[in-house]
PDB file of C-alpha atoms in Angstrom:
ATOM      1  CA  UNK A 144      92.447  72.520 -11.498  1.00  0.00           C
ATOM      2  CA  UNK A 145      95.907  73.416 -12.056  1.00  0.00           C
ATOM      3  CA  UNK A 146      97.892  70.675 -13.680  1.00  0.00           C
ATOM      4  CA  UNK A 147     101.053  70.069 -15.154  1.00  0.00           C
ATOM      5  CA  UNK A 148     102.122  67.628 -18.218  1.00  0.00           C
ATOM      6  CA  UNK A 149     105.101  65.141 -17.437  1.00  0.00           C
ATOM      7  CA  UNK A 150     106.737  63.142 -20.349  1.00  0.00           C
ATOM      8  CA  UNK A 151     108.992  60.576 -18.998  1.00  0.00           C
ATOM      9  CA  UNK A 152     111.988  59.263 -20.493  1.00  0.00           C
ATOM     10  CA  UNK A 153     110.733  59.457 -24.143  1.00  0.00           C
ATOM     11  CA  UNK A 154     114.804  58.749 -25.004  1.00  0.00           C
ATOM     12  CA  UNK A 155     116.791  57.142 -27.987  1.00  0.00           C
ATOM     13  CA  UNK A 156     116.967  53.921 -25.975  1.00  0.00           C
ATOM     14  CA  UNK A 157     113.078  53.160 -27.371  1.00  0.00           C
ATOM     15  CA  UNK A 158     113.523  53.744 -30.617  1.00  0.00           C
ATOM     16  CA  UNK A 159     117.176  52.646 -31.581  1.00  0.00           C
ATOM     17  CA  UNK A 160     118.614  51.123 -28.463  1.00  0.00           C
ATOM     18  CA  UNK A 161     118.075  47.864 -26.265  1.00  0.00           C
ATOM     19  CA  UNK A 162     114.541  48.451 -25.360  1.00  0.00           C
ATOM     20  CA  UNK A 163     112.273  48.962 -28.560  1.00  0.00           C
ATOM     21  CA  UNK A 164     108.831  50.425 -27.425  1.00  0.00           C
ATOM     22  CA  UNK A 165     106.012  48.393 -29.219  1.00  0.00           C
ATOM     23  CA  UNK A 166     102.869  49.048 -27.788  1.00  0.00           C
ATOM     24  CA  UNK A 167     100.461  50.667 -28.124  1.00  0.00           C
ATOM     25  CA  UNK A 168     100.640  51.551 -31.857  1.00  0.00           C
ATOM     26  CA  UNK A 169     101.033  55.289 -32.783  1.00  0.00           C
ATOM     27  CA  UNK A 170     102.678  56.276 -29.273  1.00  0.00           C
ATOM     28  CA  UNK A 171     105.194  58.401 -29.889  1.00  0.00           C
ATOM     29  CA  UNK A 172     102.768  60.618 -31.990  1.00  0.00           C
ATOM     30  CA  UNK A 173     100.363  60.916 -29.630  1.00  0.00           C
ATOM     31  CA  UNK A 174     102.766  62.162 -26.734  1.00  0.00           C
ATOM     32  CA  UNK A 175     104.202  64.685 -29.442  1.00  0.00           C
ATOM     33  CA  UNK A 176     100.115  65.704 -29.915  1.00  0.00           C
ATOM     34  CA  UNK A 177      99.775  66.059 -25.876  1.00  0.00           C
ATOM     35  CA  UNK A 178     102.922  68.087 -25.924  1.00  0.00           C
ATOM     36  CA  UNK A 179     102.431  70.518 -28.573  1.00  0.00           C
ATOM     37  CA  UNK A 180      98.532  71.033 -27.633  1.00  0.00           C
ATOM     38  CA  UNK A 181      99.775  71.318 -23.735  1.00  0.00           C
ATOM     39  CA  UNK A 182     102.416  74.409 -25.219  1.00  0.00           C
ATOM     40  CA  UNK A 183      99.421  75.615 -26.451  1.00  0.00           C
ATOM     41  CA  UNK A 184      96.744  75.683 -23.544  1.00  0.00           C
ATOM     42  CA  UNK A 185      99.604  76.837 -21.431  1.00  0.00           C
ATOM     43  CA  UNK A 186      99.954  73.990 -19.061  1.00  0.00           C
ATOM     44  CA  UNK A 187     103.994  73.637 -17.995  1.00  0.00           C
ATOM     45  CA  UNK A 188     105.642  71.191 -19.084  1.00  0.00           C
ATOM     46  CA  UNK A 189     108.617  68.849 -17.599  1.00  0.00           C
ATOM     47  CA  UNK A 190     110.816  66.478 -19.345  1.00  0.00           C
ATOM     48  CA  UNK A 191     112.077  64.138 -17.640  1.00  0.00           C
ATOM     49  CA  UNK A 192     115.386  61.570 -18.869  1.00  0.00           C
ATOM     50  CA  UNK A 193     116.861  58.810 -17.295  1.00  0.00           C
ATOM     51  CA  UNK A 194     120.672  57.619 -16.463  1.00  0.00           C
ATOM     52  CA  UNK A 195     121.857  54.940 -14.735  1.00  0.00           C
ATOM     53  CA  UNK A 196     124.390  55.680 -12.457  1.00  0.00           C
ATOM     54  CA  UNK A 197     127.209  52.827 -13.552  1.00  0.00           C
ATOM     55  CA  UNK A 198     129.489  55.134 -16.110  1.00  0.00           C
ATOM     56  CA  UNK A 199     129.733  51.154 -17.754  1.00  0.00           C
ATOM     57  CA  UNK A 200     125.642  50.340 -17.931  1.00  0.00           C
ATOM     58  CA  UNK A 201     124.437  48.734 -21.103  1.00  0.00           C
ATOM     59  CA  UNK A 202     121.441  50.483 -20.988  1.00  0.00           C
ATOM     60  CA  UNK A 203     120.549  54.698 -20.516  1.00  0.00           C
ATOM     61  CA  UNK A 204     124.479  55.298 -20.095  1.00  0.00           C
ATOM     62  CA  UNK A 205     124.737  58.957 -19.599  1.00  0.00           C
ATOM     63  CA  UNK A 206     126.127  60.727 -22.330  1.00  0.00           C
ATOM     64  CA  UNK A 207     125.305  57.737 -25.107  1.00  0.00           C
ATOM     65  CA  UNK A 208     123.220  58.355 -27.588  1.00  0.00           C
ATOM     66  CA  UNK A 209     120.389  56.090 -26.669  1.00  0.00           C
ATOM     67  CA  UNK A 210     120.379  58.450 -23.579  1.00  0.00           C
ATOM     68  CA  UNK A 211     119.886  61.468 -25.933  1.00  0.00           C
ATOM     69  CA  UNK A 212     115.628  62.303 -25.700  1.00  0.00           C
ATOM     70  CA  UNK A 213     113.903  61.526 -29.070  1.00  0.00           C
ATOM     71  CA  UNK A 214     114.686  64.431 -31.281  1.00  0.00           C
ATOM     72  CA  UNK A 215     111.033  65.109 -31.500  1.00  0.00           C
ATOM     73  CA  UNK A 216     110.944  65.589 -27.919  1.00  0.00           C
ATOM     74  CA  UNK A 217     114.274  67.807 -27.853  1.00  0.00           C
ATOM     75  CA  UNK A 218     113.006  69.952 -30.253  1.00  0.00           C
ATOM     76  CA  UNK A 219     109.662  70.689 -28.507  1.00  0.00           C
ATOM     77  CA  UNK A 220     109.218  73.113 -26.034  1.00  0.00           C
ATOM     78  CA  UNK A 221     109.462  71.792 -21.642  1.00  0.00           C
ATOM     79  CA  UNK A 222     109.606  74.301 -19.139  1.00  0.00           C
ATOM     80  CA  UNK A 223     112.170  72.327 -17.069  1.00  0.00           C
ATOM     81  CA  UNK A 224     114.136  69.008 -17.597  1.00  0.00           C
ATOM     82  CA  UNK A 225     114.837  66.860 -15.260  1.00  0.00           C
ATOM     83  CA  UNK A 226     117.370  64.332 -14.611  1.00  0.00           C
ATOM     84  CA  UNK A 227     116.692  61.263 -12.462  1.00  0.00           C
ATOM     85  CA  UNK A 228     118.158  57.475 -11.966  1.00  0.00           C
ATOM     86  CA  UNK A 229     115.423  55.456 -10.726  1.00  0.00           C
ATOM     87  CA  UNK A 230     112.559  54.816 -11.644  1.00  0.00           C
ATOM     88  CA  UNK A 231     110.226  57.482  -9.802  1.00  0.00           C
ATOM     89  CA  UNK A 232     110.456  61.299 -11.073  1.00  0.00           C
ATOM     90  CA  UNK A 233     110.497  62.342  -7.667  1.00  0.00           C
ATOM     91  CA  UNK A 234     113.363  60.435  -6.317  1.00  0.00           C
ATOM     92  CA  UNK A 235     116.377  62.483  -5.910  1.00  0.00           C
ATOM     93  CA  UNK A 236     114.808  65.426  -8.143  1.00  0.00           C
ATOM     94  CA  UNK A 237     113.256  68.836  -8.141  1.00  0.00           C
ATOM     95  CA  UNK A 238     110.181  67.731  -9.622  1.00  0.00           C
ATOM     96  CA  UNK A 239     108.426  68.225  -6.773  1.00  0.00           C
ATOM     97  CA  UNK A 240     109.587  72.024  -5.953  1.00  0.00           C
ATOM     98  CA  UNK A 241     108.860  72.628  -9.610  1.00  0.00           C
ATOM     99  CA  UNK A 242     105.283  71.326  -9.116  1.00  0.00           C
ATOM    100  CA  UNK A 243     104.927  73.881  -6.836  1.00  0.00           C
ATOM    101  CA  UNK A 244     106.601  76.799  -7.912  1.00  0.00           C
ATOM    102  CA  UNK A 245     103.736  76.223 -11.343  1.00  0.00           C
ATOM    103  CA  UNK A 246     101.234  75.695  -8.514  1.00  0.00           C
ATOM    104  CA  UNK A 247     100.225  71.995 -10.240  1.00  0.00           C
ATOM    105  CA  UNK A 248      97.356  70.079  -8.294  1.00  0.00           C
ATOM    106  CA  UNK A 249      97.022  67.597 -10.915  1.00  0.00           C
ATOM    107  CA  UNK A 250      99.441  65.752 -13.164  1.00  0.00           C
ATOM    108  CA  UNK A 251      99.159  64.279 -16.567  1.00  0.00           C
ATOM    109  CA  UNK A 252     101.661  61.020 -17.183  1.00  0.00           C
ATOM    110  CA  UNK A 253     103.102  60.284 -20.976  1.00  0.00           C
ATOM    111  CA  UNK A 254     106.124  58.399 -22.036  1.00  0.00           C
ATOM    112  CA  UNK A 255     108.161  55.101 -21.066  1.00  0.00           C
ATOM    113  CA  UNK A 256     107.741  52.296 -19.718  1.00  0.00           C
ATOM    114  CA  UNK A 257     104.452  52.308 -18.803  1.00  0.00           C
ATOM    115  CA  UNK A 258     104.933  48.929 -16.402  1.00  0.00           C
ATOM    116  CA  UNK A 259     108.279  51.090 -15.055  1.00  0.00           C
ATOM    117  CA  UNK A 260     108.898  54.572 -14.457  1.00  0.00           C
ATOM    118  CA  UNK A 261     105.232  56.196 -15.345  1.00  0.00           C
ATOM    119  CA  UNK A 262     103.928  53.746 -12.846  1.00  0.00           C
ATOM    120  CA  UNK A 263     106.394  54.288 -10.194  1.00  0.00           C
ATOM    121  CA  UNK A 264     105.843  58.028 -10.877  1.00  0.00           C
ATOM    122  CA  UNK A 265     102.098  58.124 -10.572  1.00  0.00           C
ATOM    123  CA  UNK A 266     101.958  56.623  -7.717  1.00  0.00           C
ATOM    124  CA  UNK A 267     104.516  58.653  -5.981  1.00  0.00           C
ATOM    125  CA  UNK A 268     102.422  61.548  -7.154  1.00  0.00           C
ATOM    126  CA  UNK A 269      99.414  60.187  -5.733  1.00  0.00           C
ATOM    127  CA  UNK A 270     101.513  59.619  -2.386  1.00  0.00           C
ATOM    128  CA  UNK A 271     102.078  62.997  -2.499  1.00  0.00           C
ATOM    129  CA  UNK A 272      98.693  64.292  -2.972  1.00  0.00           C
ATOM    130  CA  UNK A 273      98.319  65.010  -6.831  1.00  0.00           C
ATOM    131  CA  UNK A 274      95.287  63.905  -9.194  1.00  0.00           C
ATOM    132  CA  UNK A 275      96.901  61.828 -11.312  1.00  0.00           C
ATOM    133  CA  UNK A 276      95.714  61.527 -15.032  1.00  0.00           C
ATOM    134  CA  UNK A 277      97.463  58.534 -16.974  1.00  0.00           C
ATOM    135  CA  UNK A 278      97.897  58.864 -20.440  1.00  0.00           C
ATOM    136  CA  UNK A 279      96.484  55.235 -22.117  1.00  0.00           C
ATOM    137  CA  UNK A 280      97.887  56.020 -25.684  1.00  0.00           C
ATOM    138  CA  UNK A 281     100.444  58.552 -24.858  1.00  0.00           C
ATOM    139  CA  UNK A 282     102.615  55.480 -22.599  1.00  0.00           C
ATOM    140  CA  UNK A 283     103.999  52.740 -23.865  1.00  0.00           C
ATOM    141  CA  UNK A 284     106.143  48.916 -23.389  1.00  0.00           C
ATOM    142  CA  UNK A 285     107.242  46.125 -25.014  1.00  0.00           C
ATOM    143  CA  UNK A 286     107.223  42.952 -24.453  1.00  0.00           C
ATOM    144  CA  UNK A 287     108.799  40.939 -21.472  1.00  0.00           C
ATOM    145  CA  UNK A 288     110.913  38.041 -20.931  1.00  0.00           C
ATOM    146  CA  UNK A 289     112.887  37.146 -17.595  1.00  0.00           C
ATOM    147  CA  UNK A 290     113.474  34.757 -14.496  1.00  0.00           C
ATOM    148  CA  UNK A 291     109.850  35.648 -13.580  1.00  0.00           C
ATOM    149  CA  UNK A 292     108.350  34.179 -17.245  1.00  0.00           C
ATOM    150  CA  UNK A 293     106.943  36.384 -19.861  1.00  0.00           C
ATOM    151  CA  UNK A 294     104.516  38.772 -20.531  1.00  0.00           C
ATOM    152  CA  UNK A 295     102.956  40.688 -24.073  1.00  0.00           C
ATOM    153  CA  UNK A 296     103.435  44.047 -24.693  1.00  0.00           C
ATOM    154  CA  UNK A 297      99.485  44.687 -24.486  1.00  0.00           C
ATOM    155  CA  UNK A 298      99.108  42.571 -21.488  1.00  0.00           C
ATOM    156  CA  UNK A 299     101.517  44.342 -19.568  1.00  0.00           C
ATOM    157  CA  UNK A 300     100.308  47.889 -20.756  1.00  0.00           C
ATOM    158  CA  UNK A 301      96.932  46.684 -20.206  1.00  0.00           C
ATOM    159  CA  UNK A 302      97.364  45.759 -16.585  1.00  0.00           C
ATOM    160  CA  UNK A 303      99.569  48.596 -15.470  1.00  0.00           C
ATOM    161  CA  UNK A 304      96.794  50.711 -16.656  1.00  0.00           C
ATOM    162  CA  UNK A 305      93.870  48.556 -15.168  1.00  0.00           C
ATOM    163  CA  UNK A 306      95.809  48.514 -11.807  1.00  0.00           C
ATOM    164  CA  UNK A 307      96.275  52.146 -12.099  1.00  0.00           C
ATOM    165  CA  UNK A 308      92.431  53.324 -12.401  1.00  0.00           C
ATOM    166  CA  UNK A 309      91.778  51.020  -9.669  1.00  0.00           C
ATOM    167  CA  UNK A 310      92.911  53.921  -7.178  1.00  0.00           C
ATOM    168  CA  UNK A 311      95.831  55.465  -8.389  1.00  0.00           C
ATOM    169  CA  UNK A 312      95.119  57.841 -11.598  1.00  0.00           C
ATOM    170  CA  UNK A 313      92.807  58.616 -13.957  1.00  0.00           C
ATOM    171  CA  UNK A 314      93.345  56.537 -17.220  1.00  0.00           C
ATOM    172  CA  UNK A 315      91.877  58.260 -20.127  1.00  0.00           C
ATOM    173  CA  UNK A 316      92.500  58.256 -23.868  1.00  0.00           C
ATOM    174  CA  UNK A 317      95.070  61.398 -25.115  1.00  0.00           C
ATOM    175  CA  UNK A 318      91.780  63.027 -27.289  1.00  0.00           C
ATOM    176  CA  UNK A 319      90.045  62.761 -23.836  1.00  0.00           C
ATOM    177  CA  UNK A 320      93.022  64.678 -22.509  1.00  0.00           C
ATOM    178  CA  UNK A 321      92.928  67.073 -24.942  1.00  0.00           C
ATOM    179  CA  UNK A 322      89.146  67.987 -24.847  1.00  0.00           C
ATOM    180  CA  UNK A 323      89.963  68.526 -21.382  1.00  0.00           C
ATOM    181  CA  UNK A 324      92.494  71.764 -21.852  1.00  0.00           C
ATOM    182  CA  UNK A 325      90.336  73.217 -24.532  1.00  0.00           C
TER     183      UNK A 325
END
C-alpha cells in the first residue's frame, strides 16, 4: 500500500472568518499530529486551499486573509499545494498527476468541511480507483442553518462519516491512522 496524506482547506476562514469549525473537539491538533507523523513515516503530503472564483466573494476570497492556510499548516512541511475552486480536489487540479507521479494507491482525508469538500473529494477518489481512508477526528464542521432547515455540528459530521464507511472510505480514528504508518 502506497498512500498519500491530503489536508483540505485547513484555511483562516475556520478559525477567524465566516465559517468557525466546531466539531469535533481537538481537530485542528489532530490534523497537525497526522501531518507531522506522515513527514515522518515518509508518506507525501498535499495541501490543498480553496478560492472562490468571484474577486468580490464574502467567503475564501483569494488573496484575504481568511484564505491564508492556518499558520500551523503553512509552517509544516506538504510536498505540493494545490489550488482548487470547488469543492472536489480533483476538479480542475493536478492532484491527480501528483498521485501518480508519488505512485499513491490509497489516500488519507483530513481537514474542512467534512459535509463539503472532504466528502466531495473522497468520493471522487474512490471514482477514480483509490482506497480511501477518512480521517474521523482529523475533519471537521459546524453547525448548519439554511432554506433546507438545520442541522448540529455532530449530526452532520456524524452522518457524512456514517454515509462514507457505507462504501466510500475507510473511517477510522487519527491514532488508528497512525498505528497504521508505524
Amino acid at each position: 500500500m502506497s498512500r498519500a496524506l491530503l489536508v483540505i482547506d485547513v484555511q483562516q476562514e475556520y478559525f477567524s472568518g465566516a465559517l468557525p469549525v466546531t466539531y469535533p473537539t481537538g481537530h485542528l491538533d489532530q490534523i497537525l499530529r497526522v501531518m507531522d507523523e506522515a513527514k515522518q513515516a515518509g508518506v507525501p503530503t498535499a495541501v490543498i486551499r480553496h478560492h472562490q472564483p468571484d474577486p468580490d466573494s464574502p467567503i475564501f476570497r483569494l488573496n484575504s486573509d481568511a484564505w491564508q492556510l492556518h499558520p500551523e499548516v503553512e509552517k509544516r512541511h506538504r510536498d505540493v499545494l494545490i489550488d482548487k475552486q470547488l469543492p472536489g480536489s480533483f476538479t480542475n487540479t493536478n492532484l491527480a498527476e501528483w498521485l501518480k507521479k508519488v505512485d499513491a494507491d490509497t489516500v488519507a482525508i483530513a481537514g474542512y468541511m467534512t459535509q463539503m469538500c472532504c466528502d466531495t473529494t473522497a468520493r471522487q477518489a474512490f471514482h477514480r480507483g483509490y482506497k480511501v481512508e477518512f480521517l474521523r477526528d482529523a475533519t471537521g464542521t459546524l453547525d448548519v442553518e439554511n432554506e433546507a432547515g438545520s442541522v448540529t455540528a455532530k449530526q452532520l459530521q456524524d452522518s457524512i462519516l456514517v454515509s462514507q464507511q457505507m462504501f466510500i472510505s475507510e473511517v477510522i480514528a487519527t491514532d488508528a491512522w497512525l498505528d497504521r504508518l508505524r
